[in-house]
Amino acid sequence: MNTLRIEAEKLRDQGYSYNMINQAIGVPVSTMSYWFRDRPFKPNKAVIERVKYGPIKSGAIRHNQKVKNIKKYKKIGIKEIGKLSDRDLWMLGIGLYIGEGSKTIESIRIINSDPAVIAIGIKWLKNICGLTNENITVRLHLYPDNSETEAIDFWQGLTGLPAANFRKTSVDRRLNKTELHNRKLPYGTAHVSVISRGDPKKGVVLFRRISGWIEGALNQV
């Protein structure tokens, strides 16, 4: 659970501006802009008193109109997608692997910080590639401001993988990286790897099949 985000959400729902929340708990304005892009906002008295009422009121109106518009077209988009077939999932996974999968060595890996991407990747590995939990491992790449315990709990809950499937966590302590990712990746990045357990059909053979799927799809584009 991202306790910082929860705290920021409470303050935002109480009507505080991004700058005031930043001053209170240190969350970057850019991060909150992403978190709350589809969250309605009504400024409180403290915010209104800090600036002229007109700009704040019109800004809140524009924001809430945008939120309403986002919700409207998301709903339309969800309806247009409908229920995914097995082939849809197959193609979705191929596209995901093109963008986020390892292609330089004959080892199957998917790396991303987005929980939705990792969830889709693991579903694809199981439902399409025929793998089970014993073939999937996860290594977390964290930053100094991440809680390793919270991160492991989060990714275990998301993936449904037991603790034994999680390898030793690595922490990036490079000074030039700390500020870039500080507070932006609350659970770090998940590196999902496939281990064959001695079965080439779940290792190098599967990797070559995936390469063929990718080539076959790209050749038709």
Tab-separated table of C-alpha atoms in Angstrom:
chain	number	residue	atom	x	y	z
A	1	MET	CA	0.000	0.000	0.000
A	2	ASN	CA	1.386	3.425	-1.022
A	3	THR	CA	0.837	5.325	2.226
A	4	LEU	CA	2.170	8.583	0.763
A	5	ARG	CA	-0.332	8.505	-2.074
A	6	ILE	CA	-3.169	7.756	0.340
A	7	GLU	CA	-2.149	10.761	2.444
A	8	ALA	CA	-1.955	12.949	-0.669
A	9	GLU	CA	-5.396	11.776	-1.811
A	10	LYS	CA	-6.910	12.702	1.545
A	11	LEU	CA	-5.447	16.211	1.348
A	12	ARG	CA	-6.563	16.601	-2.251
A	13	ASP	CA	-10.100	15.512	-1.414
A	14	GLN	CA	-10.053	18.087	1.405
A	15	GLY	CA	-9.513	20.747	-1.256
A	16	TYR	CA	-5.798	21.485	-0.978
A	17	SER	CA	-3.789	22.567	-4.013
A	18	TYR	CA	-0.838	20.653	-5.436
A	19	ASN	CA	1.604	23.224	-4.062
A	20	MET	CA	0.143	23.035	-0.569
A	21	ILE	CA	0.262	19.236	-0.570
A	22	ASN	CA	3.837	19.392	-1.825
A	23	GLN	CA	4.769	21.704	1.042
A	24	ALA	CA	3.014	19.455	3.565
A	25	ILE	CA	4.289	16.001	2.609
A	26	GLY	CA	6.807	16.532	-0.180
A	27	VAL	CA	5.089	14.792	-3.108
A	28	PRO	CA	6.230	16.372	-6.415
A	29	VAL	CA	3.584	18.388	-8.269
A	30	SER	CA	4.260	16.377	-11.445
A	31	THR	CA	3.501	13.142	-9.597
A	32	MET	CA	0.213	14.486	-8.249
A	33	SER	CA	-0.756	15.728	-11.721
A	34	TYR	CA	-0.533	12.103	-12.850
A	35	TRP	CA	-2.197	10.614	-9.769
A	36	PHE	CA	-5.157	12.999	-9.781
A	37	ARG	CA	-5.662	13.627	-13.499
A	38	ASP	CA	-9.110	12.015	-13.363
A	39	ARG	CA	-10.021	12.994	-9.778
A	40	PRO	CA	-12.590	15.802	-9.219
A	41	PHE	CA	-11.366	18.843	-7.275
A	42	LYS	CA	-13.042	21.555	-5.205
A	43	PRO	CA	-10.721	24.144	-3.580
A	44	ASN	CA	-11.144	24.759	0.151
A	45	LYS	CA	-11.139	28.135	1.915
A	46	ALA	CA	-7.403	28.009	2.595
A	47	VAL	CA	-6.668	27.640	-1.112
A	48	ILE	CA	-9.109	30.349	-2.116
A	49	GLU	CA	-7.623	32.775	0.405
A	50	ARG	CA	-4.108	32.304	-1.023
A	51	VAL	CA	-5.079	33.496	-4.504
A	52	LYS	CA	-7.835	35.407	-6.202
A	53	TYR	CA	-11.031	33.399	-6.296
A	54	GLY	CA	-11.630	33.801	-10.041
A	55	PRO	CA	-8.610	31.846	-11.364
A	56	ILE	CA	-9.044	29.082	-8.792
A	57	LYS	CA	-12.742	28.706	-9.553
A	58	SER	CA	-12.250	28.657	-13.318
A	59	GLY	CA	-9.297	26.279	-12.958
A	60	ALA	CA	-11.375	23.880	-10.864
A	61	ILE	CA	-14.226	24.070	-13.395
A	62	ARG	CA	-11.872	23.284	-16.285
A	63	HIS	CA	-10.307	20.416	-14.326
A	64	ASN	CA	-13.662	18.878	-13.432
A	65	GLN	CA	-14.889	19.234	-17.021
A	66	LYS	CA	-11.760	17.366	-18.114
A	67	VAL	CA	-12.399	14.661	-15.494
A	68	LYS	CA	-15.964	14.265	-16.756
A	69	ASN	CA	-14.755	14.061	-20.356
A	70	ILE	CA	-12.094	11.456	-19.466
A	71	LYS	CA	-14.650	9.271	-17.691
A	72	LYS	CA	-17.093	9.569	-20.611
A	73	TYR	CA	-14.645	8.412	-23.260
A	74	LYS	CA	-13.036	5.773	-21.058
A	75	LYS	CA	-16.488	4.252	-20.651
A	76	ILE	CA	-16.979	4.316	-24.421
A	77	GLY	CA	-13.544	2.758	-24.976
A	78	ILE	CA	-14.184	-0.044	-22.464
A	79	LYS	CA	-17.456	-0.867	-24.223
A	80	GLU	CA	-15.729	-0.892	-27.622
A	81	ILE	CA	-13.089	-3.389	-26.448
A	82	GLY	CA	-15.626	-5.889	-25.147
A	83	LYS	CA	-14.463	-9.295	-23.883
A	84	LEU	CA	-10.957	-10.399	-24.872
A	85	SER	CA	-10.615	-13.729	-26.648
A	86	ASP	CA	-7.603	-16.005	-26.223
A	87	ARG	CA	-6.236	-14.709	-29.521
A	88	ASP	CA	-6.732	-11.128	-28.348
A	89	LEU	CA	-4.651	-11.930	-25.252
A	90	TRP	CA	-2.042	-13.632	-27.437
A	91	MET	CA	-1.703	-10.535	-29.627
A	92	LEU	CA	-1.768	-8.203	-26.624
A	93	GLY	CA	1.080	-10.153	-25.050
A	94	ILE	CA	3.111	-10.068	-28.259
A	95	GLY	CA	2.760	-6.296	-28.380
A	96	LEU	CA	3.737	-6.046	-24.732
A	97	TYR	CA	6.782	-8.247	-25.294
A	98	ILE	CA	7.869	-6.172	-28.304
A	99	GLY	CA	7.996	-3.127	-26.043
A	100	GLU	CA	9.007	-4.546	-22.663
A	101	GLY	CA	10.504	-7.998	-23.243
A	102	SER	CA	14.090	-9.184	-23.528
A	103	LYS	CA	15.088	-9.912	-27.127
A	104	THR	CA	18.902	-9.836	-27.152
A	105	ILE	CA	19.577	-13.118	-25.343
A	106	GLU	CA	17.604	-16.351	-25.393
A	107	SER	CA	16.030	-15.654	-22.038
A	108	ILE	CA	12.426	-14.615	-21.473
A	109	ARG	CA	12.084	-11.490	-19.352
A	110	ILE	CA	9.521	-8.704	-18.967
A	111	ILE	CA	10.526	-5.538	-17.100
A	112	ASN	CA	8.201	-2.715	-16.081
A	113	SER	CA	7.079	-0.552	-13.160
A	114	ASP	CA	3.424	-0.458	-14.245
A	115	PRO	CA	1.407	-3.053	-12.283
A	116	ALA	CA	-1.057	-3.464	-15.167
A	117	VAL	CA	1.742	-4.322	-17.598
A	118	ILE	CA	3.224	-6.909	-15.226
A	119	ALA	CA	-0.208	-8.419	-14.542
A	120	ILE	CA	-0.901	-8.782	-18.275
A	121	GLY	CA	2.585	-10.189	-18.853
A	122	ILE	CA	2.177	-12.918	-16.254
A	123	LYS	CA	-1.328	-13.790	-17.474
A	124	TRP	CA	0.116	-14.093	-20.991
A	125	LEU	CA	2.996	-16.295	-19.821
A	126	LYS	CA	0.562	-18.613	-18.064
A	127	ASN	CA	-2.487	-18.677	-20.349
A	128	ILE	CA	-0.742	-18.420	-23.722
A	129	CYS	CA	2.779	-19.721	-23.113
A	130	GLY	CA	1.675	-22.585	-20.857
A	131	LEU	CA	3.867	-21.697	-17.875
A	132	THR	CA	3.081	-22.146	-14.178
A	133	ASN	CA	4.235	-20.411	-11.005
A	134	GLU	CA	7.276	-22.678	-10.798
A	135	ASN	CA	8.525	-21.230	-14.102
A	136	ILE	CA	8.218	-17.570	-13.089
A	137	THR	CA	10.489	-15.518	-10.820
A	138	VAL	CA	10.500	-11.832	-9.935
A	139	ARG	CA	13.356	-9.554	-8.916
A	140	LEU	CA	12.506	-6.068	-7.678
A	141	HIS	CA	14.604	-3.050	-8.544
A	142	LEU	CA	14.004	-0.377	-5.908
A	143	TYR	CA	15.203	3.111	-4.974
A	144	PRO	CA	16.278	4.375	-1.532
A	145	ASP	CA	12.861	5.889	-0.751
A	146	ASN	CA	11.026	2.590	-1.409
A	147	SER	CA	9.993	0.248	1.391
A	148	GLU	CA	11.179	-3.239	0.444
A	149	THR	CA	8.523	-4.865	2.633
A	150	GLU	CA	5.691	-2.832	1.092
A	151	ALA	CA	7.027	-3.435	-2.420
A	152	ILE	CA	7.287	-7.205	-1.984
A	153	ASP	CA	3.822	-7.389	-0.411
A	154	PHE	CA	2.379	-5.361	-3.286
A	155	TRP	CA	3.934	-7.410	-6.091
A	156	GLN	CA	3.112	-10.707	-4.351
A	157	GLY	CA	-0.524	-9.654	-4.118
A	158	LEU	CA	-0.574	-8.522	-7.752
A	159	THR	CA	1.162	-11.553	-9.267
A	160	GLY	CA	-0.176	-14.248	-6.963
A	161	LEU	CA	3.345	-15.668	-6.743
A	162	PRO	CA	4.650	-17.057	-3.442
A	163	ALA	CA	7.525	-15.406	-1.566
A	164	ALA	CA	9.897	-18.152	-2.747
A	165	ASN	CA	9.550	-16.875	-6.321
A	166	PHE	CA	11.004	-13.476	-5.405
A	167	ARG	CA	14.753	-13.185	-5.782
A	168	LYS	CA	17.040	-10.843	-3.870
A	169	THR	CA	15.962	-7.218	-4.234
A	170	SER	CA	18.390	-4.707	-5.727
A	171	VAL	CA	18.438	-1.049	-4.671
A	172	ASP	CA	19.707	1.675	-7.025
A	173	ARG	CA	21.653	4.080	-4.830
A	174	ARG	CA	23.246	6.139	-7.608
A	175	LEU	CA	22.978	9.790	-6.588
A	176	ASN	CA	22.054	10.988	-10.062
A	177	LYS	CA	19.137	8.532	-10.144
A	178	THR	CA	17.660	9.176	-6.711
A	179	GLU	CA	15.894	12.481	-7.403
A	180	LEU	CA	14.630	11.342	-10.797
A	181	HIS	CA	12.674	8.430	-9.364
A	182	ASN	CA	12.103	9.678	-5.813
A	183	ARG	CA	8.480	9.070	-4.801
A	184	LYS	CA	7.477	8.368	-8.431
A	185	LEU	CA	7.820	4.572	-8.349
A	186	PRO	CA	6.323	3.563	-4.980
A	187	TYR	CA	6.902	-0.147	-5.627
A	188	GLY	CA	9.971	0.077	-7.850
A	189	THR	CA	10.347	-1.943	-11.049
A	190	ALA	CA	9.514	-5.638	-11.405
A	191	HIS	CA	11.820	-7.872	-13.463
A	192	VAL	CA	9.853	-10.997	-14.402
A	193	SER	CA	12.004	-13.899	-15.623
A	194	VAL	CA	11.168	-17.372	-16.906
A	195	ILE	CA	13.086	-20.441	-15.769
A	196	SER	CA	12.678	-23.663	-17.708
A	197	ARG	CA	13.341	-26.129	-14.857
A	198	GLY	CA	15.131	-28.316	-17.394
A	199	ASP	CA	12.314	-28.255	-19.958
A	200	PRO	CA	13.528	-26.484	-23.148
A	201	LYS	CA	9.922	-26.073	-24.280
A	202	LYS	CA	9.549	-23.645	-21.380
A	203	GLY	CA	12.909	-21.999	-21.970
A	204	VAL	CA	14.953	-21.532	-25.137
A	205	VAL	CA	12.352	-23.184	-27.389
A	206	LEU	CA	9.624	-20.894	-26.029
A	207	PHE	CA	11.884	-17.869	-26.507
A	208	ARG	CA	12.382	-18.809	-30.176
A	209	ARG	CA	8.647	-19.286	-30.639
A	210	ILE	CA	8.000	-15.856	-29.160
A	211	SER	CA	10.603	-14.421	-31.539
A	212	GLY	CA	8.698	-16.064	-34.376
A	213	TRP	CA	5.391	-14.639	-33.167
A	214	ILE	CA	6.915	-11.176	-33.108
A	215	GLU	CA	8.488	-11.516	-36.553
A	216	GLY	CA	5.312	-12.983	-38.007
A	217	ALA	CA	3.248	-10.110	-36.655
A	218	LEU	CA	5.683	-7.360	-37.643
A	219	ASN	CA	6.084	-8.739	-41.177
A	220	GLN	CA	2.393	-8.115	-41.732
A	221	VAL	CA	2.341	-4.533	-40.514
